[in-house]
Short mmCIF file of C-alpha atoms and ligand atoms in Angstrom, two decimals:
data_model
loop_
_atom_site.label_atom_id
_atom_site.label_comp_id
_atom_site.label_asym_id
_atom_site.label_seq_id
_atom_site.Cartn_x
_atom_site.Cartn_y
_atom_site.Cartn_z
CA MET A 1 -45.86 21.74 -97.92
CA PRO A 2 -48.18 24.78 -98.42
CA GLU A 3 -46.25 27.83 -99.71
CA SER A 4 -47.38 29.70 -96.65
CA THR A 5 -45.86 27.42 -93.98
CA PRO A 6 -43.29 29.65 -92.26
CA VAL A 7 -39.88 27.99 -91.91
CA ASN A 8 -38.99 29.06 -88.44
CA ARG A 9 -38.09 27.67 -85.02
CA ASP A 10 -41.75 26.79 -84.30
CA LEU A 11 -41.73 24.38 -87.23
CA PHE A 12 -38.97 22.46 -85.46
CA ASP A 13 -41.33 21.62 -82.61
CA ASP A 14 -43.99 20.56 -85.13
CA VAL A 15 -41.95 18.22 -87.27
CA MET A 16 -38.75 17.18 -85.49
CA VAL A 17 -38.18 14.42 -82.96
CA PRO A 18 -37.73 16.30 -79.69
CA ASN A 19 -34.24 15.02 -78.76
CA TYR A 20 -32.60 18.42 -79.37
CA ALA A 21 -33.26 21.88 -78.00
CA PRO A 22 -31.84 24.11 -80.75
CA SER A 23 -31.33 27.82 -80.45
CA LYS A 24 -34.08 30.13 -81.67
CA VAL A 25 -31.55 31.50 -84.16
CA ILE A 26 -31.64 29.83 -87.60
CA PRO A 27 -28.42 30.55 -89.48
CA VAL A 28 -28.67 30.70 -93.26
CA ARG A 29 -25.18 31.74 -94.39
CA GLY A 30 -21.60 31.69 -93.16
CA GLU A 31 -18.23 33.01 -94.25
CA GLY A 32 -15.02 32.46 -92.30
CA SER A 33 -15.90 32.91 -88.63
CA ARG A 34 -19.06 34.92 -89.32
CA ILE A 35 -22.63 33.65 -89.55
CA TRP A 36 -25.85 35.39 -90.59
CA ASP A 37 -29.34 34.31 -89.52
CA GLN A 38 -32.74 34.50 -91.22
CA GLN A 39 -33.12 38.12 -90.08
CA ASN A 40 -29.60 38.91 -91.34
CA ASN A 41 -28.24 39.37 -87.82
CA GLU A 42 -24.50 38.77 -87.78
CA TYR A 43 -22.69 36.48 -85.33
CA ILE A 44 -19.08 35.64 -84.63
CA ASP A 45 -18.71 31.87 -84.48
CA PHE A 46 -16.59 30.43 -81.67
CA ALA A 47 -18.65 27.21 -81.63
CA GLY A 48 -17.41 25.96 -84.99
CA GLY A 49 -20.30 23.50 -85.29
CA ILE A 50 -18.89 21.73 -82.18
CA ALA A 51 -15.23 21.64 -83.17
CA VAL A 52 -16.05 20.63 -86.76
CA ASN A 53 -15.58 23.74 -88.91
CA CYS A 54 -11.79 23.80 -88.59
CA LEU A 55 -11.46 26.25 -91.48
CA GLY A 56 -14.57 28.30 -90.75
CA HIS A 57 -17.53 28.51 -93.10
CA CYS A 58 -17.26 28.21 -96.88
CA HIS A 59 -13.46 28.09 -96.95
CA PRO A 60 -12.51 28.47 -100.64
CA ALA A 61 -10.39 25.27 -100.66
CA LEU A 62 -13.32 23.23 -99.32
CA VAL A 63 -15.92 24.85 -101.57
CA ASN A 64 -13.64 24.15 -104.53
CA ALA A 65 -13.08 20.50 -103.56
CA LEU A 66 -16.83 20.01 -103.04
CA THR A 67 -17.85 21.57 -106.35
CA VAL A 68 -15.09 19.93 -108.41
CA GLN A 69 -15.92 16.48 -106.98
CA GLY A 70 -19.65 17.26 -107.11
CA ASN A 71 -19.33 17.58 -110.86
CA LYS A 72 -17.44 14.29 -111.19
CA ILE A 73 -18.94 11.51 -109.06
CA TRP A 74 -20.68 11.54 -105.68
CA HIS A 75 -21.20 8.02 -104.52
CA LEU A 76 -20.25 4.47 -105.41
CA SER A 77 -20.47 2.34 -102.24
CA ASN A 78 -17.67 0.06 -101.10
CA THR A 79 -18.12 -2.41 -103.93
CA MET A 80 -15.72 0.01 -105.65
CA THR A 81 -12.98 2.20 -104.28
CA ASN A 82 -12.45 5.80 -105.40
CA GLU A 83 -9.65 8.28 -105.96
CA PRO A 84 -10.42 10.79 -103.19
CA ALA A 85 -10.62 8.02 -100.56
CA LEU A 86 -7.33 6.49 -101.70
CA ARG A 87 -5.56 9.86 -101.75
CA LEU A 88 -6.88 10.84 -98.32
CA ALA A 89 -6.00 7.49 -96.78
CA LYS A 90 -2.47 7.71 -98.18
CA LYS A 91 -2.04 11.22 -96.75
CA MET A 92 -3.36 10.13 -93.34
CA CYS A 93 -0.93 7.19 -93.27
CA ASP A 94 1.99 9.38 -94.34
CA ALA A 95 1.22 11.96 -91.64
CA THR A 96 0.60 9.61 -88.69
CA PHE A 97 1.68 6.33 -87.03
CA ALA A 98 -1.00 4.50 -89.01
CA GLU A 99 -0.64 2.15 -91.97
CA LYS A 100 -4.31 1.42 -92.60
CA VAL A 101 -7.49 3.51 -92.70
CA TYR A 102 -11.17 2.61 -92.37
CA PHE A 103 -13.63 5.35 -93.35
CA ALA A 104 -16.93 5.95 -91.57
CA ASN A 105 -19.40 8.86 -91.56
CA SER A 106 -19.12 10.13 -88.02
CA GLY A 107 -17.11 9.94 -84.83
CA GLY A 108 -19.46 7.46 -83.22
CA GLU A 109 -19.14 5.13 -86.20
CA ALA A 110 -15.35 5.45 -86.25
CA ASN A 111 -15.36 4.44 -82.57
CA GLU A 112 -17.80 1.61 -83.21
CA ALA A 113 -15.30 0.26 -85.76
CA ALA A 114 -12.41 0.69 -83.31
CA LEU A 115 -14.25 -1.20 -80.56
CA LYS A 116 -15.29 -4.03 -82.86
CA LEU A 117 -11.74 -4.27 -84.21
CA ALA A 118 -10.27 -4.40 -80.69
CA ARG A 119 -12.65 -7.19 -79.73
CA ARG A 120 -11.88 -9.13 -82.91
CA TRP A 121 -8.13 -8.65 -82.50
CA ALA A 122 -8.37 -9.99 -78.95
CA LEU A 123 -10.55 -12.93 -79.95
CA ASP A 124 -8.24 -13.96 -82.79
CA ASN A 125 -5.02 -13.52 -80.81
CA HIS A 126 -5.96 -14.43 -77.25
CA GLY A 127 -9.40 -16.06 -77.16
CA GLU A 128 -12.86 -15.25 -75.83
CA GLU A 129 -11.77 -14.31 -72.32
CA LYS A 130 -10.01 -11.15 -73.46
CA SER A 131 -13.12 -9.03 -73.96
CA HIS A 132 -12.87 -6.29 -71.34
CA ILE A 133 -12.96 -2.70 -72.55
CA ILE A 134 -11.92 0.02 -70.13
CA ALA A 135 -12.85 3.64 -70.72
CA PHE A 136 -13.04 6.68 -68.44
CA LYS A 137 -15.74 8.40 -66.45
CA GLN A 138 -17.01 11.60 -68.09
CA GLY A 139 -15.60 10.35 -71.40
CA PHE A 140 -17.62 10.73 -74.59
CA HIS A 141 -17.35 8.43 -77.59
CA GLY A 142 -20.60 8.80 -79.54
CA ARG A 143 -24.26 7.81 -79.39
CA THR A 144 -24.44 4.35 -80.92
CA PHE A 145 -25.35 1.85 -78.22
CA PHE A 146 -21.84 0.40 -78.00
CA THR A 147 -20.09 3.80 -77.96
CA VAL A 148 -22.52 5.36 -75.50
CA THR A 149 -21.96 2.38 -73.21
CA VAL A 150 -18.21 2.87 -73.46
CA GLY A 151 -18.70 6.60 -72.81
CA GLY A 152 -18.55 7.46 -69.14
CA GLN A 153 -21.87 9.25 -68.73
CA PRO A 154 -24.68 6.96 -67.58
CA ALA A 155 -27.19 9.74 -68.32
CA TYR A 156 -26.55 9.04 -72.02
CA SER A 157 -26.49 5.24 -71.86
CA ASP A 158 -29.22 4.39 -69.35
CA GLY A 159 -32.81 3.75 -70.32
CA PHE A 160 -32.29 1.72 -73.48
CA GLY A 161 -32.35 -1.78 -72.09
CA PRO A 162 -29.47 -4.22 -71.65
CA LYS A 163 -26.09 -2.76 -72.57
CA PRO A 164 -23.20 -4.42 -74.36
CA GLY A 165 -21.22 -6.20 -71.64
CA ASP A 166 -17.66 -6.21 -70.33
CA VAL A 167 -17.30 -2.43 -70.38
CA PHE A 168 -15.70 -0.79 -67.32
CA HIS A 169 -14.90 2.77 -66.31
CA ALA A 170 -11.85 4.11 -64.53
CA GLU A 171 -11.23 7.67 -63.39
CA TYR A 172 -9.45 10.00 -65.78
CA ASN A 173 -6.05 11.18 -64.53
CA ASN A 174 -6.08 8.44 -61.89
CA LEU A 175 -3.71 5.60 -62.76
CA ASP A 176 -4.57 3.65 -59.62
CA SER A 177 -8.20 3.39 -60.67
CA LEU A 178 -7.08 2.00 -64.04
CA LYS A 179 -4.65 -0.40 -62.35
CA ALA A 180 -7.53 -1.74 -60.28
CA LEU A 181 -9.51 -2.66 -63.43
CA ILE A 182 -6.92 -3.65 -66.01
CA SER A 183 -5.86 -7.28 -66.44
CA GLU A 184 -4.99 -9.87 -69.08
CA LYS A 185 -8.73 -9.90 -69.82
CA THR A 186 -8.56 -6.29 -71.03
CA CYS A 187 -8.62 -6.03 -74.81
CA ALA A 188 -8.61 -2.24 -75.05
CA VAL A 189 -8.35 0.96 -73.09
CA VAL A 190 -10.21 3.80 -74.79
CA MET A 191 -9.45 7.41 -73.97
CA GLU A 192 -9.70 10.94 -75.24
CA PRO A 193 -6.28 12.62 -75.13
CA LEU A 194 -8.19 15.59 -73.68
CA GLN A 195 -11.74 15.06 -72.48
CA GLY A 196 -13.92 17.40 -74.52
CA GLU A 197 -17.60 16.89 -73.70
CA GLY A 198 -16.60 15.88 -70.18
CA GLY A 199 -15.43 19.41 -69.32
CA ILE A 200 -12.14 20.14 -71.19
CA ILE A 201 -9.86 18.04 -69.01
CA SER A 202 -6.23 17.59 -70.10
CA PRO A 203 -4.42 14.41 -69.14
CA THR A 204 -1.31 14.72 -67.03
CA ASP A 205 1.94 13.57 -68.62
CA GLU A 206 2.25 10.85 -65.99
CA PHE A 207 -1.28 9.63 -66.71
CA VAL A 208 -1.01 9.26 -70.51
CA LYS A 209 2.36 7.56 -70.27
CA GLY A 210 1.10 5.37 -67.44
CA VAL A 211 -1.95 4.30 -69.47
CA ARG A 212 0.32 3.30 -72.36
CA ALA A 213 2.58 1.31 -70.02
CA LEU A 214 -0.37 -0.49 -68.40
CA CYS A 215 -1.75 -1.41 -71.83
CA ASP A 216 1.63 -2.84 -72.81
CA GLU A 217 1.94 -4.83 -69.58
CA ASN A 218 -1.50 -6.36 -70.10
CA ASN A 219 -1.38 -6.87 -73.88
CA ALA A 220 -4.25 -4.42 -74.33
CA LEU A 221 -4.71 -2.06 -77.25
CA LEU A 222 -4.67 1.67 -76.57
CA VAL A 223 -7.41 3.45 -78.50
CA PHE A 224 -7.22 7.24 -78.71
CA ASP A 225 -10.53 8.86 -79.49
CA GLU A 226 -9.32 11.97 -81.31
CA VAL A 227 -12.71 12.77 -82.77
CA GLN A 228 -12.65 16.17 -81.07
CA THR A 229 -8.89 16.71 -80.56
CA GLY A 230 -7.72 15.65 -84.03
CA VAL A 231 -6.92 17.58 -87.20
CA GLY A 232 -5.16 20.50 -85.59
CA ARG A 233 -7.58 21.26 -82.78
CA LEU A 234 -4.94 21.18 -80.03
CA GLY A 235 -2.18 22.68 -82.16
CA SER A 236 -0.60 19.51 -83.55
CA LEU A 237 -2.14 17.45 -86.36
CA TYR A 238 -3.20 14.83 -83.78
CA ALA A 239 -2.98 15.30 -80.02
CA TYR A 240 -0.93 12.11 -79.51
CA MET A 241 1.94 13.74 -81.39
CA ASP A 242 2.44 16.18 -78.56
CA LEU A 243 2.03 13.67 -75.73
CA GLY A 244 4.94 11.31 -76.33
CA VAL A 245 2.55 8.37 -76.56
CA THR A 246 1.41 6.52 -79.68
CA PRO A 247 -1.93 4.68 -79.63
CA ASP A 248 -2.62 1.40 -81.45
CA ILE A 249 -5.89 2.64 -82.90
CA LEU A 250 -6.96 6.26 -83.39
CA THR A 251 -10.34 7.62 -84.36
CA THR A 252 -10.90 10.95 -86.05
CA ALA A 253 -14.00 12.77 -87.33
CA LYS A 254 -15.38 16.26 -86.57
CA ALA A 255 -12.69 18.55 -88.07
CA LEU A 256 -11.61 15.86 -90.54
CA GLY A 257 -14.30 16.92 -93.00
CA GLY A 258 -14.31 20.61 -92.08
CA GLY A 259 -18.12 20.40 -91.99
CA PHE A 260 -18.78 17.51 -94.36
CA PRO A 261 -19.69 14.33 -92.45
CA ILE A 262 -16.82 11.85 -92.37
CA GLY A 263 -15.00 9.79 -89.77
CA ALA A 264 -12.05 7.44 -89.84
CA MET A 265 -10.37 4.78 -87.78
CA ILE A 266 -6.66 4.43 -88.37
CA THR A 267 -4.32 1.70 -87.14
CA THR A 268 -1.37 -0.54 -87.98
CA THR A 269 -1.38 -3.29 -90.61
CA ASP A 270 -0.92 -5.92 -87.94
CA ILE A 271 -4.07 -4.89 -86.07
CA ALA A 272 -6.09 -3.95 -89.16
CA LYS A 273 -5.78 -7.44 -90.62
CA HIS A 274 -8.34 -8.70 -88.09
CA LEU A 275 -11.14 -6.82 -89.86
CA LYS A 276 -11.23 -9.38 -92.63
CA ILE A 277 -13.48 -9.12 -95.70
CA GLY A 278 -17.08 -8.90 -94.60
CA THR A 279 -16.47 -8.36 -90.88
CA HIS A 280 -17.52 -4.72 -90.86
CA GLY A 281 -18.69 -2.06 -93.27
CA SER A 282 -20.69 1.02 -94.20
CA THR A 283 -22.61 2.04 -97.31
CA TYR A 284 -21.40 5.63 -97.29
CA GLY A 285 -18.04 5.28 -95.53
CA GLY A 286 -15.28 6.64 -97.75
CA ASN A 287 -17.76 8.29 -100.11
CA PRO A 288 -15.90 10.29 -102.82
CA LEU A 289 -17.64 13.59 -102.03
CA ALA A 290 -16.80 13.36 -98.30
CA CYS A 291 -13.23 12.26 -98.97
CA ALA A 292 -12.61 15.00 -101.51
CA VAL A 293 -13.65 17.67 -99.01
CA ALA A 294 -11.74 15.97 -96.19
CA GLU A 295 -8.63 15.75 -98.36
CA ALA A 296 -8.76 19.51 -98.92
CA ALA A 297 -9.33 20.13 -95.19
CA PHE A 298 -6.49 17.77 -94.23
CA ASP A 299 -4.09 19.38 -96.75
CA THR A 300 -4.96 22.87 -95.54
CA VAL A 301 -4.74 22.15 -91.81
CA ASN A 302 -1.59 20.04 -92.04
CA THR A 303 0.64 23.01 -92.85
CA ALA A 304 2.98 25.03 -90.66
CA GLU A 305 0.97 28.10 -91.57
CA VAL A 306 -2.23 26.85 -89.94
CA LEU A 307 -0.76 24.76 -87.10
CA ASP A 308 1.73 27.43 -85.97
CA GLY A 309 -0.99 30.08 -85.88
CA ILE A 310 -3.02 28.10 -83.34
CA ILE A 311 -0.68 28.83 -80.42
CA SER A 312 -0.93 32.61 -80.75
CA LYS A 313 -4.67 32.53 -81.42
CA SER A 314 -5.19 30.32 -78.41
CA LYS A 315 -3.30 32.84 -76.29
CA LEU A 316 -5.61 35.63 -77.49
CA PHE A 317 -8.60 33.65 -76.18
CA VAL A 318 -6.96 32.78 -72.88
CA ASP A 319 -5.74 36.36 -72.31
CA ALA A 320 -9.21 37.74 -73.07
CA LEU A 321 -10.83 35.25 -70.69
CA ASN A 322 -8.35 36.14 -67.95
CA GLN A 323 -9.06 39.82 -68.45
CA ILE A 324 -12.80 39.18 -68.24
CA ASN A 325 -12.21 37.15 -65.10
CA ASP A 326 -10.13 39.91 -63.50
CA LYS A 327 -13.22 42.13 -63.76
CA TYR A 328 -16.05 39.71 -62.97
CA ASN A 329 -14.46 36.82 -61.11
CA VAL A 330 -16.71 34.16 -62.64
CA PHE A 331 -14.14 31.54 -63.66
CA GLU A 332 -12.36 29.14 -61.38
CA GLU A 333 -10.03 27.96 -64.13
CA ILE A 334 -9.26 28.66 -67.78
CA ARG A 335 -8.05 25.43 -69.35
CA GLY A 336 -7.70 23.36 -72.50
CA LYS A 337 -5.19 23.53 -75.31
CA GLY A 338 -4.95 25.10 -78.75
CA MET A 339 -8.39 25.86 -80.10
CA LEU A 340 -10.29 23.86 -77.50
CA ILE A 341 -10.63 26.11 -74.50
CA GLY A 342 -12.75 25.77 -71.41
CA ALA A 343 -13.60 28.32 -68.76
CA ALA A 344 -14.90 26.57 -65.64
CA LEU A 345 -17.32 28.57 -63.52
CA THR A 346 -16.72 29.31 -59.86
CA GLU A 347 -18.94 27.83 -57.15
CA LYS A 348 -21.09 30.96 -57.20
CA TYR A 349 -21.95 30.55 -60.89
CA LYS A 350 -22.11 26.74 -61.01
CA GLY A 351 -24.71 25.37 -63.39
CA ARG A 352 -25.02 28.63 -65.37
CA ALA A 353 -22.86 27.91 -68.44
CA LYS A 354 -25.95 27.58 -70.67
CA GLU A 355 -27.24 30.96 -69.47
CA ILE A 356 -23.94 32.55 -70.45
CA LEU A 357 -24.11 30.84 -73.84
CA LEU A 358 -27.59 32.26 -74.44
CA ALA A 359 -26.55 35.74 -73.28
CA ALA A 360 -23.51 35.56 -75.58
CA MET A 361 -25.76 34.66 -78.51
CA ASP A 362 -27.83 37.78 -77.76
CA GLU A 363 -24.59 39.77 -77.93
CA GLY A 364 -23.71 38.24 -81.31
CA VAL A 365 -21.19 35.56 -80.42
CA MET A 366 -21.75 31.81 -80.65
CA THR A 367 -20.03 29.65 -78.03
CA LEU A 368 -20.40 26.15 -76.58
CA ILE A 369 -20.64 24.55 -73.19
CA ALA A 370 -19.02 21.36 -71.87
CA GLY A 371 -21.42 20.26 -69.16
CA ALA A 372 -23.34 22.71 -66.97
CA ASN A 373 -20.27 24.41 -65.50
CA VAL A 374 -17.87 25.02 -68.36
CA CYS A 375 -18.00 27.59 -71.17
CA ARG A 376 -16.30 26.06 -74.20
CA PHE A 377 -14.70 27.62 -77.26
CA ALA A 378 -13.93 25.51 -80.35
CA PRO A 379 -13.54 28.09 -83.13
CA SER A 380 -12.10 27.77 -86.60
CA LEU A 381 -8.35 27.13 -86.47
CA VAL A 382 -7.91 30.11 -88.75
CA VAL A 383 -10.27 32.54 -87.00
CA PRO A 384 -8.92 36.04 -87.70
CA ASP A 385 -7.38 37.81 -84.67
CA GLU A 386 -9.79 40.70 -85.20
CA ASP A 387 -12.77 38.31 -84.91
CA ILE A 388 -11.32 36.94 -81.66
CA LYS A 389 -11.09 40.49 -80.26
CA GLN A 390 -14.61 41.46 -81.33
CA GLY A 391 -16.08 38.14 -80.27
CA MET A 392 -14.50 38.23 -76.85
CA ALA A 393 -15.69 41.83 -76.36
CA ALA A 394 -19.22 40.56 -77.04
CA PHE A 395 -18.65 37.60 -74.72
CA GLU A 396 -17.55 40.02 -71.98
CA LYS A 397 -20.87 41.84 -72.28
CA ALA A 398 -22.68 38.55 -71.78
CA VAL A 399 -20.60 37.70 -68.70
CA ALA A 400 -21.25 41.19 -67.32
CA LYS A 401 -25.00 40.60 -67.63
CA ILE A 402 -24.85 37.28 -65.82
CA ALA A 403 -22.54 38.65 -63.12
CA ALA A 404 -24.96 41.54 -62.51
CA ASN A 405 -27.80 39.27 -61.42
C1 PLP B 501 -18.26 14.32 -80.91
C2 PLP B 501 -17.50 13.17 -80.38
C3 PLP B 501 -17.84 11.85 -80.73
C4 PLP B 501 -19.06 11.51 -81.54
O1 PLP B 501 -18.97 11.95 -82.85
P1 PLP B 501 -20.29 11.92 -83.76
O2 PLP B 501 -19.77 12.42 -85.09
O3 PLP B 501 -21.28 12.81 -83.12
O4 PLP B 501 -20.76 10.53 -83.83
C5 PLP B 501 -17.04 10.83 -80.27
N1 PLP B 501 -15.97 11.08 -79.51
C6 PLP B 501 -15.60 12.32 -79.14
C7 PLP B 501 -14.39 12.53 -78.30
C8 PLP B 501 -16.37 13.41 -79.55
O5 PLP B 501 -16.05 14.64 -79.16
#
């Protein structure tokens, strides 16, 4: 590359596959919930790298784990196991319903493993007929071809040729629609215990418990995709812990690595045994560097100090959004749980969530959207209260601009 080639947003259009439309802002440094761009403009980060940076940027415990492990050993492949992976897996088993862990590198891959395991479990135990997978409309489970097919958004799965078969979609929070699809042929029901990408939709108590009961009646596995909700996001270590329902398989990624790519599928010994030697795998999955960082993130999040703080911080966001709404009347509903909050736009502002996001960026606060009609906040679980106040003041300015025209 010639010395003189400027590294800016234009270069993206020159050299990158055009499947993303990134912001014009190019961040170069972060600390806690603050980010600085190439021009040294400062931003407050309520996007958290899409619910990934659970401890903000450059958290000392994560930087330490990364540098300590970085000076020991980075990668081995699964022909050998390693200490960080074993320690992390043990901690995950101790803290959850699970007895066995499979490491992947992303949420989509963790789900891919869960789906393949469910199919194999059903084949071994019940035969070829039991191959149906039921998921929910508006659900999101990743971008591999199997997971995007299981996801409930045809816009993401259409246009790539024939899809993996025997995948069906029920309506979220509608037990009757699940009842109409589920049968002895169902091998798994896959759900998010709060739909994230689909618009920040919480399940009703009746629904989650009803899904569990229907799975039991039909000998189907219940798979919770906790890629977005897991590792403290909703205020408990995993969302299932607060719902009175235990899944058979759970997937976790995003916040698990606090910013380092890692994913995991966790399950019971009895189910896990169906992924026999050679049935599935990954070159990088369970890589020592990733597991060392994830272990530090897991240890830090799984403390009363961090988890208890989420409730009060969540309330600061919700109160600020309600106050903004009292003035500008742009939101129909403020919803979500813990540090995953959605503000759904009223009819008048429908389709304008991205505009608000861009206006907020101009005011110095990074946010997310969940579809065209929902502003989404997925900040660090330890975002300082002062940053919440300043960030929401900046967000209010953005809303004021949109409301004015
Ligand atoms: C983000 C997400 C995924 C996909 O994770 P990747 O790491 O992008 O593969 C899967 N499921 C849910 C619920 C998610 O939010």
